Amino acid sequence: MGLLSGKKAVIFGVANDKSIAWAIAQAFKRKGAELALTYANETVAKRVRPLAESIGAELVLPCDVRSDAEIKTVFGEIGQAWGGFDILVHSIAFANKEELKGSFLNTTREGFAMALDISAYSLVALVKEAAPLMQGRGGSVLTMTYYGAQKVFPNYNVMGVAKAALEACVRYLAEALGPDGTRINAISAGPLKTLAAAGVGGFNQIAGHVEEKAPLRSNITQEDVAGAALYLCSSLARGVTGDIHFVDSGYNIIGL
Ligand code: NAD
C-alpha cells in the first residue's frame, strides 16, 4: 500500500519534464495516487500529453487559469469522471519578462494585474471550484511560493508581490477550508532551473549564492520539493494547514 493509495490528485502546472509539478506528479503516482493533469494551452499540451501518458495519468485536460469558464469546465469534467478528489496542486506563476528585470519602479499597472491574477488569484479561483469536490475527504491543497515573497531579491520584483499575496491567500483559505476538513499549505522552494525561473533575470547568481551560503551548501532538486509535497498532501501532515514550508537547503534561516 502506497502512502497515497486510493487518493485522487489534480495537478496544475506541468509544462515540461523540468517542472516542479512534474516531479510531484511522478512522486504521487509512485505512492499510488490516481492523477489528473491540466495544461495551460495547446503549445504546452504537446509536451504534457506524452508525459501524462508515460505515468498513466487518468485525465489530461486544458485549463488557462485566467478564465473562470475554463476553470468551471475542468472541475465539471473531473467531477463527472471521479465524483470527487483528495489533492489539488497549484504550481502556476506568470509575469511578463520585462517586469522581472531592472527596477521595481518600472512595474506597470497591466503587468502587476496580470502577475497577481495568474500567480495568486488563480489559487482562490481553483479552490472555489474544487472545494465542493474535496469536501469531507480530509483532502489537501498545495501551492508553490518563493522566499522573494518575504525578502527582496534582485529582479524578482512584481513576482515577489504576487507571492506575498499568494502566501496570504494560503492563510485565508486555510481558515475558509478548515471546517470542511480540507488543508492547504505552500512550499517555499529554493531556486530550480525551470521554464518559469528562466524568466527571472540573474537566476544563476541567486542559485550560486544559495549553494555557497545555505546551511546544506547545495541547491535543492525538483525531487526534494516532491518529497515535501508527498508529506504535506498525505495523512502524515493531517495536523498541518496554513503553513509556508521551506524546501531551500535552509537558506531562509541565514542572516549574514
Ligand atoms: P514551470 O514553468 O515548469 O511551471 C509554471 C507553470 O505555470 C507552467 O506549467 C505554465 O504552463 C503554468 N502557467 C502559466 N500561466 C498559466 C495560465 N494562465 N494558466 C494555466 N497555467 C499557467 O516552472 P516551475 O518552476 O515548475 O514553477 C512552478 C511554481 O513553482 C510557480 O508557482 C513558481 O513560481 C514556483 N517556484 C519556482 C521556483 C524556481 O526556482 N523554479 C522557486 C520557488 C517557487
Coordinates of C-alpha atoms and ligand atoms in Angstrom, one line a residue:
M1 CA 0.0 0.0 0.0
G2 CA 1.4 3.4 -1.0
L3 CA 1.1 6.5 1.1
L4 CA -1.4 7.9 -1.5
S5 CA -3.2 4.6 -2.4
G6 CA -6.8 5.3 -3.2
K7 CA -6.3 9.0 -3.4
K8 CA -7.1 11.2 -6.5
A9 CA -4.9 14.2 -7.2
V10 CA -5.4 17.1 -9.7
I11 CA -2.2 18.8 -10.7
F12 CA -2.0 22.2 -12.3
G13 CA 1.4 23.4 -13.7
V14 CA 3.2 20.7 -15.7
A15 CA 4.9 22.4 -18.6
N16 CA 7.8 20.0 -19.2
D17 CA 9.9 17.4 -17.5
K18 CA 11.7 20.1 -15.5
S19 CA 8.5 21.5 -14.0
I20 CA 8.2 21.1 -10.2
A21 CA 4.6 19.9 -10.8
W22 CA 6.0 17.0 -12.9
A23 CA 8.3 15.8 -10.1
I24 CA 5.3 16.0 -7.8
A25 CA 3.1 14.0 -10.3
Q26 CA 5.7 11.3 -10.5
A27 CA 6.1 11.0 -6.8
F28 CA 2.4 10.9 -6.2
K29 CA 2.0 8.2 -8.9
R30 CA 4.8 6.1 -7.3
K31 CA 2.9 6.3 -4.0
G32 CA -0.3 5.1 -5.5
A33 CA -2.3 8.2 -6.4
E34 CA -4.6 8.4 -9.5
L35 CA -3.8 11.6 -11.4
A36 CA -5.4 14.3 -13.4
L37 CA -3.1 16.8 -15.1
T38 CA -4.0 20.1 -16.7
Y39 CA -2.2 22.2 -19.2
A40 CA -2.4 26.0 -20.0
N41 CA -2.6 25.9 -23.8
E42 CA -2.1 23.8 -26.9
T43 CA 1.7 24.6 -27.1
V44 CA 2.2 23.2 -23.6
A45 CA -0.2 20.3 -24.4
K46 CA 2.3 18.9 -26.9
R47 CA 4.8 18.3 -24.1
V48 CA 2.3 17.4 -21.4
R49 CA 0.4 14.7 -23.2
P50 CA 3.3 12.3 -23.7
L51 CA 4.5 12.9 -20.1
A52 CA 0.9 12.2 -18.8
E53 CA 0.8 9.1 -20.9
S54 CA 4.2 7.9 -19.6
I55 CA 2.8 7.7 -16.0
G56 CA -0.7 6.7 -16.9
A57 CA -2.5 9.8 -15.8
E58 CA -6.2 9.1 -16.0
L59 CA -7.3 12.6 -17.1
V60 CA -5.4 15.3 -19.1
L61 CA -7.4 18.5 -19.5
P62 CA -6.9 22.1 -20.8
C63 CA -7.3 25.0 -18.3
D64 CA -6.0 28.5 -18.7
V65 CA -6.4 29.8 -15.1
R66 CA -7.2 33.4 -16.4
S67 CA -10.6 32.0 -17.4
D68 CA -13.4 31.3 -14.9
A69 CA -15.3 29.4 -17.6
E70 CA -12.3 27.1 -18.3
I71 CA -11.9 26.5 -14.5
K72 CA -15.6 25.6 -14.2
T73 CA -15.3 23.3 -17.2
V74 CA -12.2 21.4 -15.9
F75 CA -13.7 20.8 -12.5
G76 CA -17.0 19.8 -14.1
E77 CA -15.2 17.1 -16.1
I78 CA -13.2 15.9 -13.1
G79 CA -16.4 15.8 -11.1
Q80 CA -18.1 13.7 -13.8
A81 CA -15.2 11.3 -14.1
W82 CA -14.3 10.9 -10.4
G83 CA -17.2 12.3 -8.3
G84 CA -14.7 13.9 -6.0
F85 CA -10.9 14.1 -5.3
D86 CA -8.5 14.4 -2.5
I87 CA -5.5 16.5 -3.6
L88 CA -5.1 19.8 -5.5
V89 CA -1.7 21.0 -6.6
H90 CA -1.4 24.6 -7.8
S91 CA 2.1 25.1 -9.3
I92 CA 1.5 28.1 -11.5
A93 CA 3.0 31.5 -11.9
F94 CA 3.5 34.1 -14.7
A95 CA 4.7 37.6 -15.1
N96 CA 5.9 39.5 -18.2
K97 CA 9.6 39.1 -18.7
E98 CA 10.0 42.9 -18.8
E99 CA 8.7 43.1 -15.2
L100 CA 11.3 40.6 -14.0
K101 CA 14.4 42.7 -14.6
G102 CA 15.7 46.0 -13.5
S103 CA 14.0 48.3 -11.1
F104 CA 10.7 47.5 -9.4
L105 CA 9.8 51.1 -10.1
N106 CA 9.2 50.1 -13.7
T107 CA 6.3 47.8 -12.8
T108 CA 3.3 48.6 -15.0
R109 CA -0.4 48.5 -13.9
E110 CA -1.1 45.9 -16.6
G111 CA 1.9 43.8 -15.6
F112 CA 1.0 44.0 -11.9
A113 CA -2.6 42.9 -12.6
M114 CA -1.5 40.0 -14.8
A115 CA 1.1 38.7 -12.4
L116 CA -1.3 38.9 -9.4
D117 CA -4.1 37.3 -11.4
I118 CA -2.2 34.3 -12.7
S119 CA 0.1 33.8 -9.8
A120 CA -2.1 34.5 -6.8
Y121 CA -5.8 34.9 -7.5
S122 CA -5.8 31.7 -9.6
L123 CA -5.3 29.7 -6.4
V124 CA -8.5 31.2 -5.0
A125 CA -10.4 30.6 -8.2
L126 CA -9.3 27.0 -8.4
V127 CA -10.0 26.3 -4.7
K128 CA -13.5 27.8 -5.1
E129 CA -14.5 25.3 -7.7
A130 CA -12.5 22.4 -6.1
A131 CA -13.9 22.8 -2.6
P132 CA -17.3 21.1 -3.1
L133 CA -15.5 18.1 -4.8
M134 CA -13.0 17.8 -2.0
Q135 CA -15.4 18.3 0.9
G136 CA -15.4 15.8 3.7
R137 CA -12.5 13.7 2.4
G138 CA -9.7 15.0 4.6
G139 CA -8.1 16.5 1.4
S140 CA -5.2 18.8 0.9
V141 CA -4.3 21.7 -1.4
L142 CA -0.7 22.7 -2.1
T143 CA 0.8 25.7 -3.8
M144 CA 4.4 26.9 -4.7
T145 CA 5.9 30.0 -3.4
Y146 CA 9.4 31.6 -3.1
Y147 CA 11.3 33.5 -0.4
G148 CA 11.0 36.6 -2.6
A149 CA 7.6 37.0 -1.0
Q150 CA 9.2 37.9 2.3
K151 CA 12.6 39.4 1.4
V152 CA 13.8 41.5 -1.6
F153 CA 15.6 39.6 -4.3
P154 CA 17.1 41.4 -7.4
N155 CA 14.8 41.2 -10.5
Y156 CA 12.0 39.2 -8.7
N157 CA 10.0 42.4 -8.5
V158 CA 6.3 42.0 -9.1
M159 CA 6.5 38.3 -8.6
G160 CA 7.6 38.9 -5.0
V161 CA 4.4 40.9 -4.5
A162 CA 2.4 38.2 -6.2
K163 CA 4.0 35.5 -3.9
A164 CA 3.3 37.6 -0.8
A165 CA -0.4 37.7 -1.9
L166 CA -0.3 34.0 -2.6
E167 CA 1.0 33.3 0.9
A168 CA -1.7 35.4 2.5
C169 CA -4.3 33.6 0.3
V170 CA -3.0 30.3 1.8
R171 CA -3.7 31.5 5.3
Y172 CA -7.2 32.9 4.5
L173 CA -8.1 29.8 2.5
A174 CA -6.9 27.6 5.4
E175 CA -9.4 29.2 7.6
A176 CA -12.2 29.0 5.0
L177 CA -11.5 25.3 4.1
G178 CA -10.7 24.1 7.6
P179 CA -14.3 23.4 8.7
D180 CA -14.7 21.0 5.8
G181 CA -11.6 19.2 6.9
T182 CA -9.6 20.3 3.9
R183 CA -6.0 21.6 4.5
I184 CA -3.9 24.0 2.4
N185 CA -0.2 24.7 2.5
A186 CA 2.6 26.2 0.4
I187 CA 6.1 25.0 -0.2
S188 CA 8.7 27.8 -0.5
A189 CA 11.2 26.2 -2.8
G190 CA 14.8 27.3 -3.4
P191 CA 15.9 28.2 -6.9
L192 CA 15.4 25.5 -9.6
K193 CA 16.2 25.7 -13.3
T194 CA 12.8 25.6 -14.9
L195 CA 10.9 27.4 -17.6
A196 CA 9.4 29.9 -15.1
A197 CA 12.9 30.5 -13.5
A198 CA 14.4 31.3 -16.9
G199 CA 12.2 34.4 -17.0
V200 CA 13.8 35.8 -13.8
G201 CA 16.9 37.9 -14.5
G202 CA 20.1 36.9 -12.7
F203 CA 18.8 33.4 -11.8
N204 CA 22.3 31.8 -11.9
Q205 CA 23.6 34.4 -9.5
I206 CA 20.9 33.6 -6.9
A207 CA 21.4 29.8 -7.3
G208 CA 25.2 30.3 -6.9
H209 CA 24.7 32.3 -3.7
V210 CA 22.4 29.7 -2.2
E211 CA 24.9 26.9 -2.9
E212 CA 27.6 29.0 -1.2
K213 CA 25.6 30.3 1.8
A214 CA 22.8 27.8 2.6
P215 CA 23.4 25.6 5.7
L216 CA 23.3 22.5 3.4
R217 CA 25.7 24.2 0.9
S218 CA 23.7 22.9 -2.1
N219 CA 20.7 23.8 -4.2
I220 CA 17.6 21.7 -3.9
T221 CA 16.2 19.5 -6.7
Q222 CA 12.7 19.1 -8.0
E223 CA 12.6 15.7 -6.2
D224 CA 13.3 17.4 -2.9
V225 CA 10.2 19.5 -3.4
A226 CA 8.2 16.4 -4.4
G227 CA 9.2 14.7 -1.2
A228 CA 7.8 17.5 0.9
A229 CA 4.7 17.7 -1.3
L230 CA 4.1 14.0 -0.6
Y231 CA 4.3 14.6 3.2
L232 CA 2.0 17.8 3.0
C233 CA -0.6 16.1 0.8
S234 CA -0.7 12.8 2.8
S235 CA -2.3 12.0 6.1
L236 CA 1.2 12.3 7.7
A237 CA 0.5 16.1 7.7
R238 CA -3.1 15.9 8.9
G239 CA -2.4 18.5 11.6
V240 CA -0.8 21.0 9.3
T241 CA -2.6 23.8 7.5
G242 CA -1.9 27.4 6.5
D243 CA 1.8 26.7 6.6
I244 CA 4.6 28.0 4.4
H245 CA 7.1 25.1 4.4
F246 CA 10.6 25.9 3.2
V247 CA 12.5 23.4 1.0
D248 CA 15.6 25.6 0.4
S249 CA 18.6 23.8 2.0
G250 CA 17.9 26.1 5.0
Y251 CA 18.8 29.3 3.1
N252 CA 16.0 31.3 4.8
I253 CA 17.4 31.0 8.3
I254 CA 20.7 32.7 7.5
G255 CA 21.1 36.4 8.5
L256 CA 24.6 37.1 7.3
Ligands
NAD1 P1 7.2 25.9 -14.9 O1 7.4 26.9 -15.9 O2 7.6 24.5 -15.2 O3 5.8 25.9 -14.3 C1 4.9 27.1 -14.3 C2 3.6 26.6 -14.9 O4 2.7 27.7 -14.8 C3 3.7 26.1 -16.3 O5 3.2 24.8 -16.4 C4 2.8 27.1 -17.1 O6 2.1 26.5 -18.1 C5 1.8 27.5 -15.9 N1 1.0 28.6 -16.3 C6 1.4 29.9 -16.5 N2 0.4 30.7 -16.9 C7 -0.7 29.9 -16.8 C8 -2.1 30.1 -17.1 N3 -2.6 31.3 -17.5 N4 -3.0 29.1 -16.9 C9 -2.5 27.9 -16.5 N5 -1.2 27.6 -16.3 C10 -0.3 28.6 -16.4 O7 8.1 26.4 -13.7 P2 8.2 25.9 -12.1 O8 9.5 26.5 -11.6 O9 7.9 24.5 -12.0 O10 7.0 26.7 -11.5 C11 6.0 26.2 -10.7 C12 5.7 27.0 -9.5 O11 6.8 27.0 -8.6 C13 5.5 28.5 -9.8 O12 4.5 29.0 -8.9 C14 6.8 29.1 -9.4 O13 6.7 30.5 -9.1 C15 7.2 28.3 -8.2 N6 8.6 28.3 -7.7 C16 9.6 28.1 -8.6 C17 10.9 28.2 -8.2 C18 12.0 28.0 -9.2 O14 13.1 28.4 -8.9 N7 11.8 27.4 -10.3 C19 11.2 28.5 -6.9 C20 10.1 28.7 -6.0 C21 8.8 28.6 -6.4

